[in-house]
Amino acid sequence: MKSIALINSKGGVGKTTLAVNIAASLANRLKSDKKPNKVLLIDMDPNASASRYLLGASFYKTAILQMRKYPTLGSLLKESIRGTHPQILSTDLITEESETNGPIFGRYRAPESDPFQFTSQLEPREFFWDNLHLLPSSPELKEIVDAYSNKPQIPFGEGSIPAAILLSEVLSQIRETYDFIVVDTPPGQGLLTQNAISFAQNLILPVVPDMLSSTTLFDLLSHLKDTKHSLSQDEISVVSVIPTLYTQKYKIYGSILQNLKEELSLNLERDQRSILKRPFYFADRGFQRSSQLLELQSQGRPLLDCHREEPIRKRLESIVDKIIPLL
Ligand SMILES: Nc1ncnc2c1ncn2[C@@H]1O[C@H](COP(=O)(O)OP(=O)(O)O)[C@@H](O)[C@H]1O
Ligand SMILES: [Mg+2]
């Protein structure tokens, strides 16, 4: 099993959008035995954006929050803290087959949730998502953060464990049933992000190529290096920095992108460099801003649902091509 976490202490930089689409792209690829990869997406953000993207806001509200039909990340972590050792099976998680109406990617839901005119050309559906699973977010995540944020240890079973390894412990039973696990994280550098870093070890940093976001990237690299030392996990590394929300119309983005590339390859302080994986991938063509992506997102669809020649889909696929060998 290989895992990745999308990290940036800033919000609004494209973590969730990339997490969902990278997970879908991985799930659409075949292994050497010609079966598609089995992929788990974990939504660690209490705001539940990834869950809402995949499931649609109304399914998330009814099936997850109200009816509690599926295990959520929050409920699993909370039960583990209570010491009840929840048995989680990958078959309990949400897949397209687990609901007749197909909760993973909301394309089968009724047109009332489809107020947008869809202009892009769609591929016929060639792929079913029974190999893409979701561990959705839930409000308990926030309770856990409030209760344990400043505590080094967290109750677990009969004893206690370091707070940052709770996710790894809880998922230890199922992690090997997946080929890839993708973790979407909240903004900030708190307990949930720490758990995601410790669990996934391979980090992807989306960054908007503007002055404010790109300068905080270097603070983030230093912070991640400190986290790596405090967790004593030598394998933690940044596999990729992906400039996001890029548009060629704004000339400034191009020059900041070029600066970022040079800084990352030439001018990094030594301790910041030590957090970059070797080889490391700077996605120098960026993951561009795309109205098509927004349209698809509004319908709970992955980028794979647009034509394979669409530039934004090709960009995603080429980014995933580059990242897989680094994991
Ligand atoms: N490539 C893109 N093109 C257009 N809009 C995007 C793109 N990536 C993200 N967005 C939009 O930008 C906003 C922030 O993205 P999101 O993935 O939620 O970021 P984060 O998870 O870092 O907060 C959302 O409204 C999302 O729809
Ligand atoms: Mg997000």
mmCIF file of C-alpha atoms and ligand atoms in Angstrom:
data_model
loop_
_atom_site.group_PDB
_atom_site.id
_atom_site.type_symbol
_atom_site.label_atom_id
_atom_site.label_comp_id
_atom_site.label_asym_id
_atom_site.label_seq_id
_atom_site.Cartn_x
_atom_site.Cartn_y
_atom_site.Cartn_z
ATOM 1 C CA MET A 1 0.000 0.000 0.000
ATOM 2 C CA LYS A 2 1.228 3.496 -0.859
ATOM 3 C CA SER A 3 -0.240 6.572 0.717
ATOM 4 C CA ILE A 4 -0.163 10.296 0.150
ATOM 5 C CA ALA A 5 -1.495 13.303 2.043
ATOM 6 C CA LEU A 6 -2.334 16.672 0.525
ATOM 7 C CA ILE A 7 -0.978 19.286 2.917
ATOM 8 C CA ASN A 8 -0.934 23.061 3.170
ATOM 9 C CA SER A 9 -1.605 25.146 6.226
ATOM 10 C CA LYS A 10 -3.429 27.616 3.975
ATOM 11 C CA GLY A 11 -6.995 26.904 2.914
ATOM 12 C CA GLY A 12 -8.325 27.388 -0.591
ATOM 13 C CA VAL A 13 -5.204 26.178 -2.394
ATOM 14 C CA GLY A 14 -6.763 23.137 -4.067
ATOM 15 C CA LYS A 15 -5.984 20.347 -1.577
ATOM 16 C CA THR A 16 -9.440 18.813 -1.668
ATOM 17 C CA THR A 17 -9.880 19.153 -5.422
ATOM 18 C CA LEU A 18 -6.560 17.445 -6.034
ATOM 19 C CA ALA A 19 -7.107 14.776 -3.370
ATOM 20 C CA VAL A 20 -10.424 13.694 -4.876
ATOM 21 C CA ASN A 21 -9.193 13.733 -8.456
ATOM 22 C CA ILE A 22 -5.875 12.059 -7.727
ATOM 23 C CA ALA A 23 -7.788 9.309 -5.880
ATOM 24 C CA ALA A 24 -10.156 8.891 -8.839
ATOM 25 C CA SER A 25 -7.283 8.831 -11.317
ATOM 26 C CA LEU A 26 -5.472 6.156 -9.297
ATOM 27 C CA ALA A 27 -8.674 4.109 -9.083
ATOM 28 C CA ASN A 28 -9.004 4.302 -12.860
ATOM 29 C CA ARG A 29 -5.601 2.724 -13.470
ATOM 30 C CA LEU A 30 -4.953 -0.977 -13.892
ATOM 31 C CA LYS A 31 -2.407 -2.983 -11.965
ATOM 32 C CA SER A 32 -0.204 -5.585 -13.639
ATOM 33 C CA ASP A 33 -2.913 -8.197 -13.008
ATOM 34 C CA LYS A 34 -5.282 -5.999 -15.088
ATOM 35 C CA LYS A 35 -7.470 -5.229 -12.091
ATOM 36 C CA PRO A 36 -7.967 -1.566 -11.192
ATOM 37 C CA ASN A 37 -6.183 -0.191 -8.139
ATOM 38 C CA LYS A 38 -8.133 -0.333 -4.952
ATOM 39 C CA VAL A 39 -8.105 3.183 -3.498
ATOM 40 C CA LEU A 40 -9.260 4.684 -0.211
ATOM 41 C CA LEU A 41 -9.835 8.419 0.166
ATOM 42 C CA ILE A 42 -9.793 9.637 3.761
ATOM 43 C CA ASP A 43 -11.449 12.965 4.491
ATOM 44 C CA MET A 44 -9.701 14.419 7.566
ATOM 45 C CA ASP A 45 -11.187 17.880 7.233
ATOM 46 C CA PRO A 46 -14.077 18.536 9.656
ATOM 47 C CA ASN A 47 -15.523 20.778 6.922
ATOM 48 C CA ALA A 48 -16.088 17.600 4.893
ATOM 49 C CA SER A 49 -15.417 19.138 1.475
ATOM 50 C CA ALA A 50 -14.058 15.924 -0.061
ATOM 51 C CA SER A 51 -17.014 13.960 1.307
ATOM 52 C CA ARG A 52 -19.436 16.474 -0.143
ATOM 53 C CA TYR A 53 -17.618 16.488 -3.493
ATOM 54 C CA LEU A 54 -17.830 12.720 -3.864
ATOM 55 C CA LEU A 55 -21.200 12.125 -2.322
ATOM 56 C CA GLY A 56 -23.062 15.350 -2.996
ATOM 57 C CA ALA A 57 -24.068 17.627 -0.134
ATOM 58 C CA SER A 58 -27.522 16.106 0.339
ATOM 59 C CA PHE A 59 -26.355 12.472 0.429
ATOM 60 C CA TYR A 60 -23.629 13.462 2.878
ATOM 61 C CA LYS A 61 -26.211 15.142 5.090
ATOM 62 C CA THR A 62 -28.809 12.382 5.036
ATOM 63 C CA ALA A 63 -26.847 9.129 4.774
ATOM 64 C CA ILE A 64 -23.765 10.132 6.740
ATOM 65 C CA LEU A 65 -24.807 12.780 9.238
ATOM 66 C CA GLN A 66 -28.452 11.943 9.900
ATOM 67 C CA MET A 67 -28.879 8.220 9.223
ATOM 68 C CA ARG A 68 -25.304 7.260 10.123
ATOM 69 C CA LYS A 69 -25.371 4.493 7.539
ATOM 70 C CA TYR A 70 -21.595 4.234 7.141
ATOM 71 C CA PRO A 71 -18.591 4.422 9.403
ATOM 72 C CA THR A 72 -16.976 7.845 9.399
ATOM 73 C CA LEU A 73 -13.442 8.778 10.271
ATOM 74 C CA GLY A 74 -14.702 10.712 13.301
ATOM 75 C CA SER A 75 -16.777 7.828 14.654
ATOM 76 C CA LEU A 76 -13.918 5.348 14.196
ATOM 77 C CA LEU A 77 -11.365 7.549 15.921
ATOM 78 C CA LYS A 78 -13.760 8.283 18.752
ATOM 79 C CA GLU A 79 -14.601 4.625 19.327
ATOM 80 C CA SER A 80 -10.903 3.808 19.391
ATOM 81 C CA ILE A 81 -10.317 6.489 22.006
ATOM 82 C CA ARG A 82 -13.142 4.975 24.076
ATOM 83 C CA GLY A 83 -11.294 1.686 23.842
ATOM 84 C CA THR A 84 -13.913 -0.289 21.951
ATOM 85 C CA HIS A 85 -11.510 -1.418 19.180
ATOM 86 C CA PRO A 86 -13.863 -0.940 16.245
ATOM 87 C CA GLN A 87 -13.560 -3.666 13.671
ATOM 88 C CA ILE A 88 -13.533 -1.883 10.379
ATOM 89 C CA LEU A 89 -13.807 -3.825 7.150
ATOM 90 C CA SER A 90 -13.227 -2.248 3.795
ATOM 91 C CA THR A 91 -16.607 -3.637 2.745
ATOM 92 C CA ASP A 92 -18.266 -1.355 5.327
ATOM 93 C CA LEU A 93 -17.001 1.741 3.586
ATOM 94 C CA ILE A 94 -18.818 3.623 0.901
ATOM 95 C CA THR A 95 -18.426 2.372 -2.633
ATOM 96 C CA GLU A 96 -20.649 2.764 -5.603
ATOM 97 C CA GLU A 97 -22.079 -0.705 -5.102
ATOM 98 C CA SER A 98 -23.047 -0.079 -1.525
ATOM 99 C CA GLU A 99 -26.041 2.041 -2.597
ATOM 100 C CA THR A 100 -28.304 1.446 -5.507
ATOM 101 C CA ASN A 101 -28.045 5.079 -6.440
ATOM 102 C CA GLY A 102 -24.288 5.099 -6.361
ATOM 103 C CA PRO A 103 -23.018 7.521 -3.738
ATOM 104 C CA ILE A 104 -19.433 7.663 -4.984
ATOM 105 C CA PHE A 105 -19.478 10.580 -7.381
ATOM 106 C CA GLY A 106 -23.000 11.845 -7.560
ATOM 107 C CA ARG A 107 -23.678 11.401 -11.253
ATOM 108 C CA TYR A 108 -26.716 9.171 -10.771
ATOM 109 C CA ARG A 109 -28.550 11.478 -8.446
ATOM 110 C CA ALA A 110 -31.738 13.144 -9.503
ATOM 111 C CA PRO A 111 -31.533 16.236 -11.737
ATOM 112 C CA GLU A 112 -32.819 18.460 -8.930
ATOM 113 C CA SER A 113 -29.203 18.569 -7.773
ATOM 114 C CA ASP A 114 -28.108 19.483 -11.279
ATOM 115 C CA PRO A 115 -28.969 23.151 -11.796
ATOM 116 C CA PHE A 116 -25.967 23.840 -14.028
ATOM 117 C CA GLN A 117 -25.957 23.622 -17.786
ATOM 118 C CA PHE A 118 -23.336 21.100 -18.635
ATOM 119 C CA THR A 119 -21.313 22.217 -21.631
ATOM 120 C CA SER A 120 -18.298 19.935 -21.730
ATOM 121 C CA GLN A 121 -18.194 16.799 -23.748
ATOM 122 C CA LEU A 122 -18.544 13.723 -21.566
ATOM 123 C CA GLU A 123 -16.979 10.369 -21.981
ATOM 124 C CA PRO A 124 -19.445 7.527 -21.848
ATOM 125 C CA ARG A 125 -19.197 5.833 -18.501
ATOM 126 C CA GLU A 126 -16.618 3.136 -18.842
ATOM 127 C CA PHE A 127 -15.695 2.654 -15.280
ATOM 128 C CA PHE A 128 -17.467 1.768 -12.048
ATOM 129 C CA TRP A 129 -16.262 2.959 -8.727
ATOM 130 C CA ASP A 130 -16.544 -0.179 -6.627
ATOM 131 C CA ASN A 131 -12.780 0.033 -6.061
ATOM 132 C CA LEU A 132 -12.819 3.633 -4.810
ATOM 133 C CA HIS A 133 -13.777 3.784 -1.149
ATOM 134 C CA LEU A 134 -14.374 6.770 1.071
ATOM 135 C CA LEU A 135 -13.887 7.219 4.788
ATOM 136 C CA PRO A 136 -15.930 10.388 5.203
ATOM 137 C CA SER A 137 -15.460 13.227 7.622
ATOM 138 C CA SER A 138 -17.915 13.883 10.444
ATOM 139 C CA PRO A 139 -18.358 16.451 13.241
ATOM 140 C CA GLU A 140 -16.703 14.132 15.799
ATOM 141 C CA LEU A 141 -13.372 15.098 14.232
ATOM 142 C CA LYS A 142 -13.789 18.566 15.652
ATOM 143 C CA GLU A 143 -14.620 17.128 19.097
ATOM 144 C CA ILE A 144 -11.411 15.093 19.020
ATOM 145 C CA VAL A 145 -9.393 18.159 18.065
ATOM 146 C CA ASP A 146 -10.969 20.182 20.884
ATOM 147 C CA ALA A 147 -10.361 17.462 23.454
ATOM 148 C CA TYR A 148 -6.856 16.298 22.561
ATOM 149 C CA SER A 149 -5.064 19.052 20.663
ATOM 150 C CA ASN A 150 -2.658 19.950 23.440
ATOM 151 C CA LYS A 151 -2.165 16.465 24.800
ATOM 152 C CA PRO A 152 0.882 14.449 23.753
ATOM 153 C CA GLN A 153 -0.853 11.123 24.478
ATOM 154 C CA ILE A 154 -4.328 9.951 23.591
ATOM 155 C CA PRO A 155 -6.235 7.062 25.250
ATOM 156 C CA PHE A 156 -6.250 3.972 23.092
ATOM 157 C CA GLY A 157 -7.457 0.516 24.078
ATOM 158 C CA GLU A 158 -6.252 -0.227 27.598
ATOM 159 C CA GLY A 159 -3.485 2.351 27.506
ATOM 160 C CA SER A 160 -2.454 5.382 25.523
ATOM 161 C CA ILE A 161 -0.500 6.221 22.377
ATOM 162 C CA PRO A 162 1.135 9.371 20.976
ATOM 163 C CA ALA A 163 -1.718 11.549 19.720
ATOM 164 C CA ALA A 164 -0.194 11.860 16.239
ATOM 165 C CA ILE A 165 -0.352 8.129 15.478
ATOM 166 C CA LEU A 166 -4.039 7.563 16.234
ATOM 167 C CA LEU A 167 -5.007 7.328 12.550
ATOM 168 C CA SER A 168 -2.219 4.862 11.789
ATOM 169 C CA GLU A 169 -3.303 2.647 14.677
ATOM 170 C CA VAL A 170 -6.974 2.729 13.762
ATOM 171 C CA LEU A 171 -6.340 1.925 10.105
ATOM 172 C CA SER A 172 -3.724 -0.738 10.709
ATOM 173 C CA GLN A 173 -6.277 -3.508 10.065
ATOM 174 C CA ILE A 174 -7.341 -2.290 6.670
ATOM 175 C CA ARG A 175 -4.480 -0.338 5.193
ATOM 176 C CA GLU A 176 -3.001 -3.301 3.362
ATOM 177 C CA THR A 177 -6.283 -4.051 1.588
ATOM 178 C CA TYR A 178 -5.662 -0.953 -0.557
ATOM 179 C CA ASP A 179 -3.165 -0.199 -3.288
ATOM 180 C CA PHE A 180 -3.328 3.528 -2.569
ATOM 181 C CA ILE A 181 -4.656 5.673 0.255
ATOM 182 C CA VAL A 182 -5.104 9.420 -0.326
ATOM 183 C CA VAL A 183 -5.657 11.712 2.660
ATOM 184 C CA ASP A 184 -7.253 15.145 2.389
ATOM 185 C CA THR A 185 -6.378 17.405 5.304
ATOM 186 C CA PRO A 186 -7.781 20.581 6.877
ATOM 187 C CA PRO A 187 -5.868 23.865 6.764
ATOM 188 C CA GLY A 188 -3.653 24.550 9.782
ATOM 189 C CA GLN A 189 -0.998 22.397 11.375
ATOM 190 C CA GLY A 190 -3.028 20.770 14.113
ATOM 191 C CA LEU A 191 -3.662 17.290 15.409
ATOM 192 C CA LEU A 192 -5.493 16.018 12.315
ATOM 193 C CA THR A 193 -2.791 17.182 9.928
ATOM 194 C CA GLN A 194 -0.139 15.650 12.185
ATOM 195 C CA ASN A 195 -1.989 12.345 12.034
ATOM 196 C CA ALA A 196 -2.247 12.559 8.252
ATOM 197 C CA ILE A 197 1.492 13.255 7.945
ATOM 198 C CA SER A 198 2.408 10.413 10.245
ATOM 199 C CA PHE A 199 0.100 8.000 8.454
ATOM 200 C CA ALA A 200 0.811 8.896 4.827
ATOM 201 C CA GLN A 201 4.504 9.880 5.017
ATOM 202 C CA ASN A 202 4.419 10.969 1.349
ATOM 203 C CA LEU A 203 3.278 14.579 1.190
ATOM 204 C CA ILE A 204 1.989 16.639 -1.722
ATOM 205 C CA LEU A 205 1.909 20.411 -1.290
ATOM 206 C CA PRO A 206 -0.483 22.362 -3.514
ATOM 207 C CA VAL A 207 0.496 26.034 -3.605
ATOM 208 C CA VAL A 208 -1.070 29.013 -5.384
ATOM 209 C CA PRO A 209 1.700 30.845 -7.284
ATOM 210 C CA ASP A 210 1.004 34.266 -5.788
ATOM 211 C CA MET A 211 3.287 36.164 -3.454
ATOM 212 C CA LEU A 212 1.460 35.391 -0.210
ATOM 213 C CA SER A 213 1.054 31.675 -0.809
ATOM 214 C CA SER A 214 4.417 30.994 -2.331
ATOM 215 C CA THR A 215 6.365 32.696 0.438
ATOM 216 C CA THR A 216 4.538 30.684 3.112
ATOM 217 C CA LEU A 217 5.598 27.512 1.281
ATOM 218 C CA PHE A 218 9.085 27.896 2.718
ATOM 219 C CA ASP A 219 7.754 28.231 6.273
ATOM 220 C CA LEU A 220 5.684 25.138 5.622
ATOM 221 C CA LEU A 221 8.745 23.170 4.500
ATOM 222 C CA SER A 222 10.560 24.151 7.709
ATOM 223 C CA HIS A 223 7.543 23.211 9.771
ATOM 224 C CA LEU A 224 7.280 19.817 8.058
ATOM 225 C CA LYS A 225 10.936 19.188 8.722
ATOM 226 C CA ASP A 226 10.351 19.891 12.429
ATOM 227 C CA THR A 227 7.309 17.609 12.409
ATOM 228 C CA LYS A 228 9.355 14.842 10.854
ATOM 229 C CA HIS A 229 11.916 15.153 13.660
ATOM 230 C CA SER A 230 9.359 15.358 16.431
ATOM 231 C CA LEU A 231 7.596 12.252 15.105
ATOM 232 C CA SER A 232 10.960 10.493 14.572
ATOM 233 C CA GLN A 233 9.771 9.183 11.231
ATOM 234 C CA ASP A 234 12.604 9.375 8.724
ATOM 235 C CA GLU A 235 10.427 8.362 5.800
ATOM 236 C CA ILE A 236 8.280 11.499 5.904
ATOM 237 C CA SER A 237 9.017 13.583 2.817
ATOM 238 C CA VAL A 238 7.499 15.995 0.337
ATOM 239 C CA VAL A 239 7.169 14.149 -2.961
ATOM 240 C CA SER A 240 5.718 17.024 -4.929
ATOM 241 C CA VAL A 241 4.862 20.715 -4.937
ATOM 242 C CA ILE A 242 1.990 21.455 -7.300
ATOM 243 C CA PRO A 243 1.233 25.072 -8.266
ATOM 244 C CA THR A 244 -2.558 25.308 -8.404
ATOM 245 C CA LEU A 245 -5.249 27.708 -9.623
ATOM 246 C CA TYR A 246 -2.777 28.874 -12.199
ATOM 247 C CA THR A 247 -3.936 30.924 -15.154
ATOM 248 C CA GLN A 248 -1.832 32.083 -18.084
ATOM 249 C CA LYS A 249 -3.850 35.282 -18.287
ATOM 250 C CA TYR A 250 -2.025 36.565 -15.194
ATOM 251 C CA LYS A 251 1.606 37.109 -16.172
ATOM 252 C CA ILE A 252 2.654 37.349 -12.532
ATOM 253 C CA TYR A 253 1.820 33.675 -11.996
ATOM 254 C CA GLY A 254 4.354 32.649 -14.655
ATOM 255 C CA SER A 255 7.184 34.606 -13.062
ATOM 256 C CA ILE A 256 6.340 33.435 -9.526
ATOM 257 C CA LEU A 257 6.214 29.862 -10.823
ATOM 258 C CA GLN A 258 9.673 30.284 -12.309
ATOM 259 C CA ASN A 259 10.979 31.784 -9.048
ATOM 260 C CA LEU A 260 9.481 28.940 -7.045
ATOM 261 C CA LYS A 261 11.154 26.405 -9.271
ATOM 262 C CA GLU A 262 14.523 28.073 -8.863
ATOM 263 C CA GLU A 263 14.138 28.468 -5.120
ATOM 264 C CA LEU A 264 13.216 24.822 -4.715
ATOM 265 C CA SER A 265 16.090 23.579 -6.813
ATOM 266 C CA LEU A 266 18.823 26.062 -5.872
ATOM 267 C CA ASN A 267 18.259 28.275 -2.920
ATOM 268 C CA LEU A 268 16.670 26.133 -0.236
ATOM 269 C CA GLU A 269 18.238 26.136 3.171
ATOM 270 C CA ARG A 270 19.726 22.802 3.920
ATOM 271 C CA ASP A 271 17.157 21.775 6.537
ATOM 272 C CA GLN A 272 14.312 22.667 4.176
ATOM 273 C CA ARG A 273 15.923 20.626 1.423
ATOM 274 C CA SER A 274 16.122 17.601 3.695
ATOM 275 C CA ILE A 275 12.329 17.311 3.697
ATOM 276 C CA LEU A 276 12.129 16.987 -0.111
ATOM 277 C CA LYS A 277 12.101 13.458 -1.459
ATOM 278 C CA ARG A 278 14.810 12.512 -3.922
ATOM 279 C CA PRO A 279 13.878 12.615 -6.680
ATOM 280 C CA PHE A 280 11.290 15.274 -6.016
ATOM 281 C CA TYR A 281 8.679 16.514 -8.514
ATOM 282 C CA PHE A 282 7.937 20.198 -8.966
ATOM 283 C CA ALA A 283 4.898 20.277 -11.251
ATOM 284 C CA ASP A 284 6.231 23.241 -13.194
ATOM 285 C CA ARG A 285 3.302 23.457 -15.585
ATOM 286 C CA GLY A 286 0.929 23.739 -12.645
ATOM 287 C CA PHE A 287 -2.587 22.428 -12.190
ATOM 288 C CA GLN A 288 -4.372 25.206 -13.975
ATOM 289 C CA ARG A 289 -7.551 27.026 -13.028
ATOM 290 C CA SER A 290 -10.332 25.492 -15.078
ATOM 291 C CA SER A 291 -13.977 26.384 -15.462
ATOM 292 C CA GLN A 292 -14.580 22.851 -16.653
ATOM 293 C CA LEU A 293 -13.296 21.491 -13.389
ATOM 294 C CA LEU A 294 -15.678 23.760 -11.496
ATOM 295 C CA GLU A 295 -18.573 22.545 -13.626
ATOM 296 C CA LEU A 296 -17.728 18.917 -12.982
ATOM 297 C CA GLN A 297 -17.228 19.585 -9.284
ATOM 298 C CA SER A 298 -20.677 21.151 -9.044
ATOM 299 C CA GLN A 299 -22.099 17.848 -10.244
ATOM 300 C CA GLY A 300 -19.978 15.660 -8.010
ATOM 301 C CA ARG A 301 -17.991 14.383 -10.960
ATOM 302 C CA PRO A 302 -14.289 13.654 -11.227
ATOM 303 C CA LEU A 303 -12.148 15.091 -14.013
ATOM 304 C CA LEU A 304 -12.160 11.619 -15.527
ATOM 305 C CA ASP A 305 -15.700 12.372 -16.641
ATOM 306 C CA CYS A 306 -14.544 14.930 -19.182
ATOM 307 C CA HIS A 307 -13.033 14.101 -22.531
ATOM 308 C CA ARG A 308 -9.592 12.544 -22.308
ATOM 309 C CA GLU A 309 -8.166 15.293 -24.544
ATOM 310 C CA GLU A 310 -9.358 18.114 -22.268
ATOM 311 C CA PRO A 311 -6.223 19.987 -21.091
ATOM 312 C CA ILE A 312 -7.186 19.882 -17.403
ATOM 313 C CA ARG A 313 -7.709 16.120 -17.496
ATOM 314 C CA LYS A 314 -4.414 15.624 -19.309
ATOM 315 C CA ARG A 315 -2.647 17.758 -16.689
ATOM 316 C CA LEU A 316 -4.067 15.691 -13.863
ATOM 317 C CA GLU A 317 -3.071 12.425 -15.523
ATOM 318 C CA SER A 318 0.448 13.617 -16.201
ATOM 319 C CA ILE A 319 0.855 14.798 -12.594
ATOM 320 C CA VAL A 320 -0.331 11.395 -11.314
ATOM 321 C CA ASP A 321 2.020 9.638 -13.793
ATOM 322 C CA LYS A 322 4.939 11.557 -12.297
ATOM 323 C CA ILE A 323 3.961 11.004 -8.671
ATOM 324 C CA ILE A 324 3.321 7.243 -8.691
ATOM 325 C CA PRO A 325 6.981 6.226 -9.164
ATOM 326 C CA LEU A 326 8.029 8.511 -6.284
ATOM 327 C CA LEU A 327 5.848 6.752 -3.708
HETATM 328 N N1 LIG B 1 -8.050 23.717 -10.919
HETATM 329 C C1 LIG B 1 -9.077 24.425 -10.449
HETATM 330 N N2 LIG B 1 -9.821 25.195 -11.279
HETATM 331 C C2 LIG B 1 -10.832 25.942 -10.820
HETATM 332 N N3 LIG B 1 -11.205 25.987 -9.535
HETATM 333 C C3 LIG B 1 -10.520 25.237 -8.639
HETATM 334 C C4 LIG B 1 -9.420 24.419 -9.042
HETATM 335 N N4 LIG B 1 -8.929 23.812 -7.933
HETATM 336 C C5 LIG B 1 -9.686 24.227 -6.912
HETATM 337 N N5 LIG B 1 -10.641 25.085 -7.319
HETATM 338 C C6 LIG B 1 -11.612 25.802 -6.488
HETATM 339 O O1 LIG B 1 -10.881 26.563 -5.543
HETATM 340 C C7 LIG B 1 -11.495 26.512 -4.264
HETATM 341 C C8 LIG B 1 -10.531 25.920 -3.247
HETATM 342 O O2 LIG B 1 -10.239 24.581 -3.618
HETATM 343 P P1 LIG B 1 -10.202 23.413 -2.562
HETATM 344 O O3 LIG B 1 -9.853 22.185 -3.306
HETATM 345 O O4 LIG B 1 -11.438 23.395 -1.724
HETATM 346 O O5 LIG B 1 -8.962 23.909 -1.678
HETATM 347 P P2 LIG B 1 -8.548 23.512 -0.174
HETATM 348 O O6 LIG B 1 -8.952 22.095 0.049
HETATM 349 O O7 LIG B 1 -7.057 23.715 -0.149
HETATM 350 O O8 LIG B 1 -9.248 24.461 0.752
HETATM 351 C C9 LIG B 1 -12.751 25.682 -4.424
HETATM 352 O O9 LIG B 1 -13.821 26.566 -4.630
HETATM 353 C C10 LIG B 1 -12.495 24.861 -5.682
HETATM 354 O O10 LIG B 1 -13.697 24.603 -6.358
HETATM 355 MG MG MG B 2 -10.096 21.258 1.565
#
